[in-house]
Tab-separated table of C-alpha atoms and ligand atoms in Angstrom:
chain	number	residue	atom	x	y	z
A	1	MET	CA	-239.959	1.422	-21.894
A	2	ARG	CA	-237.898	1.546	-18.749
A	3	VAL	CA	-237.295	4.820	-16.591
A	4	LEU	CA	-235.728	5.670	-13.934
A	5	ILE	CA	-237.085	8.292	-11.062
A	6	THR	CA	-234.510	9.770	-8.215
A	7	GLY	CA	-236.260	10.823	-5.267
A	8	ALA	CA	-238.995	8.197	-5.762
A	9	ALA	CA	-239.847	7.678	-2.339
A	10	GLY	CA	-241.440	11.868	-2.307
A	11	PHE	CA	-243.953	13.088	-3.174
A	12	ILE	CA	-244.329	14.237	-6.572
A	13	GLY	CA	-241.537	11.656	-6.955
A	14	SER	CA	-243.883	8.267	-5.822
A	15	HIS	CA	-247.255	9.382	-7.364
A	16	LEU	CA	-244.859	9.446	-10.611
A	17	CYS	CA	-244.118	6.110	-9.795
A	18	ASP	CA	-247.656	4.874	-9.792
A	19	ARG	CA	-248.154	7.108	-12.817
A	20	PHE	CA	-245.384	5.256	-15.390
A	21	ILE	CA	-246.225	1.873	-13.461
A	22	GLN	CA	-249.727	2.273	-14.843
A	23	GLU	CA	-248.595	3.228	-18.347
A	24	GLY	CA	-247.054	0.021	-18.605
A	25	PHE	CA	-243.326	1.378	-17.838
A	26	GLU	CA	-240.892	-0.331	-16.215
A	27	VAL	CA	-239.725	1.320	-12.867
A	28	ILE	CA	-236.272	2.114	-11.494
A	29	GLY	CA	-237.298	4.467	-8.269
A	30	MET	CA	-234.224	5.518	-5.828
A	31	ASP	CA	-234.312	7.605	-2.751
A	32	ASN	CA	-232.417	7.827	0.204
A	33	PHE	CA	-235.288	8.619	2.109
A	34	ILE	CA	-233.324	12.217	3.856
A	35	THR	CA	-237.252	13.959	3.028
A	36	GLY	CA	-238.888	11.129	1.528
A	37	SER	CA	-240.822	8.044	2.929
A	38	PRO	CA	-240.868	4.229	2.086
A	39	ASP	CA	-244.488	4.667	3.076
A	40	ASN	CA	-245.374	6.581	0.066
A	41	ILE	CA	-244.012	3.485	-2.146
A	42	ALA	CA	-245.159	0.605	0.159
A	43	HIS	CA	-248.000	-0.678	-2.538
A	44	LEU	CA	-245.155	-1.033	-5.669
A	45	PHE	CA	-242.515	-3.375	-3.471
A	46	GLY	CA	-242.987	-6.725	-4.817
A	47	HIS	CA	-244.914	-5.046	-7.708
A	48	PRO	CA	-243.520	-6.653	-10.751
A	49	LYS	CA	-242.618	-3.824	-12.760
A	50	PHE	CA	-241.103	-1.961	-9.959
A	51	LYS	CA	-237.413	-1.693	-8.721
A	52	PHE	CA	-236.098	0.351	-6.041
A	53	ILE	CA	-232.838	1.505	-5.037
A	54	HIS	CA	-231.483	2.505	-1.774
A	55	TYR	CA	-229.274	5.430	-2.619
A	56	ASN	CA	-227.868	8.840	-2.699
A	57	VAL	CA	-227.271	10.307	-6.095
A	58	VAL	CA	-225.017	12.728	-5.481
A	59	ASN	CA	-222.718	8.815	-5.809
A	60	TYR	CA	-221.942	7.686	-9.280
A	61	ILE	CA	-224.820	5.973	-10.535
A	62	TYR	CA	-224.151	2.927	-12.609
A	63	LEU	CA	-227.158	0.373	-13.397
A	64	GLU	CA	-227.160	-2.181	-16.022
A	65	GLY	CA	-229.640	-2.732	-19.240
A	66	PRO	CA	-231.863	0.047	-21.097
A	67	VAL	CA	-233.219	3.044	-19.674
A	68	ASP	CA	-235.351	5.096	-22.062
A	69	ILE	CA	-235.978	8.063	-19.526
A	70	VAL	CA	-234.571	9.913	-16.206
A	71	LEU	CA	-236.141	11.647	-14.679
A	72	HIS	CA	-234.479	13.972	-12.314
A	73	PHE	CA	-237.313	14.053	-8.740
A	74	ALA	CA	-234.699	13.873	-5.556
A	75	CYS	CA	-234.231	17.172	-3.598
A	76	PRO	CA	-235.849	18.356	-0.278
A	77	ALA	CA	-237.886	21.088	-2.118
A	78	SER	CA	-239.766	22.635	1.251
A	79	PRO	CA	-238.457	26.098	2.477
A	80	ALA	CA	-238.033	24.136	5.517
A	81	ASP	CA	-236.821	21.132	4.908
A	82	TYR	CA	-233.674	22.722	2.115
A	83	MET	CA	-232.451	25.249	5.051
A	84	SER	CA	-231.853	22.168	7.499
A	85	HIS	CA	-230.196	20.561	4.681
A	86	PRO	CA	-228.691	23.248	2.592
A	87	ILE	CA	-225.260	21.296	1.546
A	88	HIS	CA	-227.125	18.127	0.707
A	89	THR	CA	-229.881	19.739	-0.839
A	90	MET	CA	-226.704	22.094	-2.823
A	91	LYS	CA	-225.116	18.807	-3.776
A	92	VAL	CA	-228.559	16.835	-4.777
A	93	ASP	CA	-229.159	19.278	-7.374
A	94	SER	CA	-225.270	19.789	-8.382
A	95	LEU	CA	-223.613	16.546	-8.255
A	96	GLY	CA	-226.668	14.363	-8.486
A	97	THR	CA	-228.033	16.136	-11.377
A	98	LEU	CA	-224.162	15.876	-12.803
A	99	ASN	CA	-224.190	12.107	-11.996
A	100	THR	CA	-228.371	11.655	-13.476
A	101	LEU	CA	-227.183	12.809	-16.929
A	102	GLY	CA	-223.807	11.179	-17.139
A	103	PHE	CA	-226.068	8.406	-16.758
A	104	ALA	CA	-228.817	9.192	-19.085
A	105	LYS	CA	-226.033	10.013	-21.818
A	106	LEU	CA	-224.189	6.343	-21.545
A	107	LYS	CA	-228.204	5.133	-21.543
A	108	LYS	CA	-228.830	7.310	-24.339
A	109	ALA	CA	-232.160	8.701	-22.961
A	110	ARG	CA	-234.060	11.341	-22.329
A	111	TYR	CA	-234.080	13.563	-19.946
A	112	VAL	CA	-236.383	15.440	-17.882
A	113	PHE	CA	-235.332	17.674	-14.658
A	114	ALA	CA	-237.339	18.897	-11.929
A	115	SER	CA	-237.024	22.474	-11.875
A	116	THR	CA	-238.717	24.866	-9.818
A	117	SER	CA	-240.600	28.561	-9.829
A	118	GLU	CA	-238.034	29.360	-7.163
A	119	VAL	CA	-235.729	29.893	-10.502
A	120	TYR	CA	-237.570	33.225	-10.605
A	121	GLY	CA	-236.852	34.397	-7.266
A	122	ASP	CA	-238.754	37.181	-5.316
A	123	PRO	CA	-240.480	37.573	-9.136
A	124	THR	CA	-240.871	41.530	-10.318
A	125	VAL	CA	-242.531	40.038	-13.893
A	126	HIS	CA	-246.205	39.206	-13.176
A	127	PRO	CA	-247.102	36.439	-13.930
A	128	GLN	CA	-244.072	34.365	-15.081
A	129	PRO	CA	-243.362	33.020	-18.189
A	130	GLU	CA	-240.555	31.096	-19.145
A	131	THR	CA	-238.700	33.892	-20.651
A	132	TYR	CA	-238.076	35.338	-17.324
A	133	TRP	CA	-234.912	35.309	-16.150
A	134	GLY	CA	-235.803	35.673	-12.054
A	135	ASN	CA	-234.920	38.029	-9.715
A	136	VAL	CA	-232.720	35.663	-7.018
A	137	ASN	CA	-230.786	36.441	-3.769
A	138	PRO	CA	-227.222	34.452	-4.258
A	139	ILE	CA	-226.396	34.625	-1.025
A	140	GLY	CA	-230.209	34.846	0.913
A	141	PRO	CA	-231.506	31.380	3.117
A	142	ARG	CA	-233.210	30.609	-0.006
A	143	SER	CA	-230.383	30.290	-2.080
A	144	VAL	CA	-229.225	26.927	-1.293
A	145	TYR	CA	-232.169	25.752	-3.498
A	146	ASP	CA	-232.825	28.279	-5.799
A	147	GLU	CA	-229.219	28.712	-7.032
A	148	ALA	CA	-228.731	24.670	-7.436
A	149	LYS	CA	-231.725	24.610	-9.248
A	150	ARG	CA	-231.032	27.228	-11.716
A	151	PHE	CA	-227.223	25.301	-11.396
A	152	SER	CA	-228.906	22.368	-12.572
A	153	GLU	CA	-231.308	23.978	-15.388
A	154	ALA	CA	-227.817	25.003	-17.100
A	155	LEU	CA	-225.785	21.471	-16.391
A	156	CYS	CA	-228.686	20.268	-18.919
A	157	MET	CA	-228.958	22.830	-21.056
A	158	ALA	CA	-225.004	22.253	-21.392
A	159	TYR	CA	-225.022	18.742	-21.680
A	160	HIS	CA	-228.148	19.575	-24.410
A	161	ARG	CA	-225.749	21.361	-26.306
A	162	GLU	CA	-222.528	19.618	-25.809
A	163	HIS	CA	-223.851	15.921	-26.578
A	164	GLY	CA	-227.455	16.411	-27.650
A	165	ILE	CA	-229.058	15.032	-24.515
A	166	ASP	CA	-232.857	15.279	-25.314
A	167	VAL	CA	-233.583	17.600	-21.713
A	168	ARG	CA	-236.716	18.847	-20.851
A	169	ILE	CA	-236.497	21.381	-17.705
A	170	LEU	CA	-240.401	21.556	-15.884
A	171	ARG	CA	-240.394	24.560	-13.897
A	172	ILE	CA	-242.751	23.088	-11.368
A	173	PHE	CA	-244.731	26.068	-9.251
A	174	ASN	CA	-246.341	25.123	-5.876
A	175	THR	CA	-248.509	21.523	-5.791
A	176	TYR	CA	-250.283	19.832	-3.109
A	177	GLY	CA	-252.212	16.430	-1.980
A	178	PRO	CA	-252.468	13.531	-0.105
A	179	ARG	CA	-248.774	12.479	0.374
A	180	MET	CA	-247.160	15.617	1.553
A	181	ARG	CA	-245.644	15.285	5.101
A	182	MET	CA	-247.711	16.097	8.033
A	183	ASN	CA	-244.373	18.169	9.214
A	184	ASP	CA	-243.145	19.677	5.854
A	185	GLY	CA	-243.729	22.870	6.810
A	186	ARG	CA	-244.747	24.165	4.071
A	187	VAL	CA	-248.323	26.198	3.583
A	188	ILE	CA	-250.739	23.654	2.957
A	189	PRO	CA	-249.517	20.946	5.281
A	190	ASN	CA	-249.201	23.182	7.920
A	191	PHE	CA	-252.722	25.122	7.638
A	192	ILE	CA	-254.412	21.507	7.229
A	193	THR	CA	-252.691	19.442	10.639
A	194	GLN	CA	-253.296	23.313	12.318
A	195	ALA	CA	-257.153	23.717	11.945
A	196	LEU	CA	-257.265	19.229	12.259
A	197	LYS	CA	-255.971	19.374	15.690
A	198	GLY	CA	-257.906	23.410	16.524
A	199	GLU	CA	-254.265	24.839	16.653
A	200	PRO	CA	-253.839	28.473	15.358
A	201	LEU	CA	-252.795	28.728	12.140
A	202	THR	CA	-249.306	30.385	11.397
A	203	VAL	CA	-249.321	33.037	8.698
A	204	TYR	CA	-246.004	34.389	8.393
A	205	GLY	CA	-245.764	37.997	7.489
A	206	ASN	CA	-249.161	39.917	6.916
A	207	GLY	CA	-251.188	37.215	4.215
A	208	GLU	CA	-251.041	39.128	1.460
A	209	GLN	CA	-248.348	37.617	-0.615
A	210	THR	CA	-249.905	34.861	-2.794
A	211	ARG	CA	-249.133	31.250	-4.351
A	212	SER	CA	-250.925	29.370	-7.213
A	213	PHE	CA	-251.535	26.197	-6.021
A	214	CYS	CA	-251.590	23.124	-8.472
A	215	TYR	CA	-253.794	19.451	-6.949
A	216	ILE	CA	-250.829	16.393	-7.595
A	217	ASP	CA	-253.088	14.660	-10.166
A	218	ASP	CA	-252.674	17.837	-12.478
A	219	LEU	CA	-249.319	18.216	-12.151
A	220	VAL	CA	-248.600	14.227	-12.560
A	221	GLU	CA	-250.179	14.725	-15.652
A	222	GLY	CA	-248.399	17.585	-17.133
A	223	ILE	CA	-244.797	15.739	-15.836
A	224	PHE	CA	-246.223	12.391	-17.909
A	225	MET	CA	-247.239	14.231	-21.041
A	226	ALA	CA	-243.520	16.386	-20.943
A	227	SER	CA	-241.540	13.363	-20.611
A	228	VAL	CA	-243.371	11.161	-23.401
A	229	LYS	CA	-243.969	13.355	-25.972
A	230	ASP	CA	-241.544	13.553	-29.277
A	231	GLY	CA	-240.028	16.838	-30.334
A	232	LEU	CA	-239.891	18.881	-26.924
A	233	SER	CA	-235.889	17.994	-26.561
A	234	GLY	CA	-234.113	21.539	-24.871
A	235	GLU	CA	-237.587	23.004	-23.746
A	236	VAL	CA	-238.165	24.729	-21.007
A	237	ILE	CA	-242.173	24.060	-19.396
A	238	ASN	CA	-243.581	25.782	-16.672
A	239	LEU	CA	-245.843	23.435	-15.063
A	240	GLY	CA	-248.672	24.671	-12.741
A	241	ASN	CA	-252.542	26.066	-11.732
A	242	PRO	CA	-252.426	29.993	-12.252
A	243	GLN	CA	-255.498	30.770	-9.767
A	244	GLU	CA	-253.590	32.807	-7.663
A	245	PHE	CA	-254.383	33.162	-4.072
A	246	ARG	CA	-253.408	34.963	-1.297
A	247	ILE	CA	-252.219	33.597	1.778
A	248	ILE	CA	-254.383	35.039	4.599
A	249	ASP	CA	-257.353	33.702	1.963
A	250	ILE	CA	-255.869	30.168	1.889
A	251	ALA	CA	-255.498	29.808	5.582
A	252	LYS	CA	-259.501	31.214	5.807
A	253	LEU	CA	-260.581	28.269	3.024
A	254	ILE	CA	-259.166	25.762	5.109
A	255	ILE	CA	-260.502	27.088	8.203
A	256	GLU	CA	-264.122	26.579	6.800
A	257	LEU	CA	-263.700	23.548	4.867
A	258	THR	CA	-262.575	21.374	7.949
A	259	ASN	CA	-265.051	23.040	9.817
A	260	SER	CA	-261.409	24.021	12.750
A	261	ASN	CA	-262.442	26.482	15.684
A	262	SER	CA	-258.534	27.272	15.046
A	263	LYS	CA	-258.093	30.817	15.188
A	264	ILE	CA	-255.463	32.580	12.579
A	265	VAL	CA	-251.624	34.042	13.686
A	266	PHE	CA	-249.644	36.033	12.501
A	267	TYR	CA	-245.854	35.575	12.616
A	268	PRO	CA	-242.983	38.112	10.854
A	269	PRO	CA	-242.250	37.637	7.619
A	270	LEU	CA	-239.352	35.036	6.312
A	271	PRO	CA	-236.679	36.298	4.732
A	272	ASP	CA	-236.616	36.811	1.205
A	273	ASP	CA	-240.194	35.006	1.078
A	274	PRO	CA	-241.459	35.823	-2.669
A	275	LYS	CA	-244.407	38.091	-2.365
A	276	ARG	CA	-245.826	37.027	-5.574
A	277	ARG	CA	-245.893	33.971	-7.229
A	278	CYS	CA	-248.376	32.933	-10.469
A	279	PRO	CA	-247.469	30.837	-13.687
A	280	ASP	CA	-247.485	31.291	-17.254
A	281	ILE	CA	-248.628	28.282	-18.787
A	282	SER	CA	-249.427	29.606	-22.496
A	283	LYS	CA	-246.946	27.043	-23.177
A	284	ALA	CA	-247.818	24.176	-21.710
A	285	LYS	CA	-250.877	25.174	-23.203
A	286	ARG	CA	-249.269	25.505	-26.440
A	287	LEU	CA	-246.931	22.024	-26.603
A	288	LEU	CA	-248.615	19.814	-24.026
A	289	SER	CA	-252.124	20.810	-24.670
A	290	TRP	CA	-252.663	20.758	-20.605
A	291	GLU	CA	-253.690	22.732	-18.545
A	292	PRO	CA	-254.983	21.646	-14.915
A	293	LYS	CA	-258.108	21.038	-13.674
A	294	LYS	CA	-258.959	20.454	-10.458
A	295	PRO	CA	-260.582	23.331	-8.262
A	296	LEU	CA	-258.545	24.231	-5.121
A	297	ARG	CA	-261.801	23.729	-2.845
A	298	GLU	CA	-262.084	20.385	-4.320
A	299	GLY	CA	-258.352	19.271	-4.070
A	300	LEU	CA	-258.018	20.672	-0.667
A	301	LEU	CA	-260.756	18.713	0.305
A	302	GLU	CA	-259.038	15.221	-0.881
A	303	THR	CA	-255.873	16.299	0.984
A	304	ILE	CA	-257.490	17.483	4.334
A	305	ASN	CA	-259.704	13.660	4.224
A	306	TRP	CA	-256.556	11.967	3.421
A	307	PHE	CA	-254.604	14.117	6.487
A	308	ARG	CA	-257.614	13.396	8.618
A	309	LYS	CA	-256.335	9.702	8.234
A	310	LYS	CA	-253.132	10.344	9.093
A	311	LEU	CA	-253.480	11.925	12.141
A	312	LYS	CA	-256.104	9.247	13.307
A	313	ASP	CA	-253.287	6.343	12.096
A	314	ALA	CA	-250.471	8.629	13.931
B	401	UDP	N1	-246.444	29.655	4.855
B	401	UDP	C1	-247.589	30.941	6.585
B	401	UDP	N2	-247.471	29.877	6.973
B	401	UDP	C2	-246.850	28.331	7.308
B	401	UDP	C3	-246.123	28.361	5.753
B	401	UDP	C4	-246.415	28.381	4.859
B	401	UDP	O1	-248.227	31.504	6.432
B	401	UDP	O2	-246.880	28.007	8.111
B	401	UDP	C5	-246.903	30.982	3.804
B	401	UDP	C6	-244.859	31.606	3.520
B	401	UDP	O3	-244.728	32.218	4.156
B	401	UDP	C7	-245.175	31.785	1.641
B	401	UDP	C8	-246.169	30.782	1.358
B	401	UDP	O4	-246.714	30.543	2.801
B	401	UDP	O5	-245.492	33.372	1.754
B	401	UDP	C9	-245.960	29.221	1.058
B	401	UDP	O6	-245.099	29.068	1.639
B	401	UDP	P1	-244.090	27.288	1.507
B	401	UDP	O7	-243.213	26.939	2.180
B	401	UDP	O8	-245.643	26.395	1.272
B	401	UDP	O9	-243.660	27.361	0.003
B	401	UDP	P2	-243.253	27.876	-0.716
B	401	UDP	O10	-243.867	28.913	-2.035
B	401	UDP	O11	-242.845	29.520	0.062
B	401	UDP	O12	-241.816	27.490	-1.394
């Protein structure tokens, strides 16, 4: 079996490359390193089952030979990243989705799309089931990501309905773990880096907003199962950890786990920042017999160790 993974040098993409290779797949990884890093896949270079192509999927894609599964995971994913690359973000989840879907059609491959909890916007239904249509500001600063992901979902379903492509849309909620970029702007890398450097932890707004954090290994397990299992064509599945935390409590926990003397400082809230977010994962449990296993404290400790080492090497 041969898979194409776009965004292969990214946080999630690189872990997916590892997992598919471990399972005996041949992996073709693509990335243009806008937010991904060669460091994340350096250990795979020279591996007989891994091939890397430095490429921007916004352009027409062609590869020789059979491909069984296409996983489209390329896209700046942190709010800071997608707001600093707004047009590129929209291209990779419109033209990039179109190109990868067209490629899947040509190869008669299964197609797995990395969607996001951001399709629910600032949700008015809690927790969010897949049947919820969302509450997205179409012209706000986050819309470049949210609307591109929603457009991509619509494209996946159009290819599914018109061409019978076996598509699976995975709505991925907040995920954390080793290989996140220290400066990617997301809450966990920010807080850990700040705590380790003894700098103040920057809470946006009053910190009462909530998120639910899934450890990378749990997420990758869910994505792998959703990719290889038969009978899921046209399904939309939430993947995330349903344990919900206030951001202020995450800040306090990270200060505790790093033994840091850092203080917490409050900044103005970000525009359109969702106030609550928590996945309803009953569908993933039913279809994949999957649920996250790693408790937050444990996952954070592993992530802290990884960041500590990165800071030492920097
Ligand atoms: N956040 C924060 N301080 C930071 C970074 C993020 O308080 O230094 C908050 C942010 O306002 C949001 C939550 O943490 O409410 C999660 O933000 P993140 O950028 O990680 O991802 P999002 O879930 O918004 O996509």
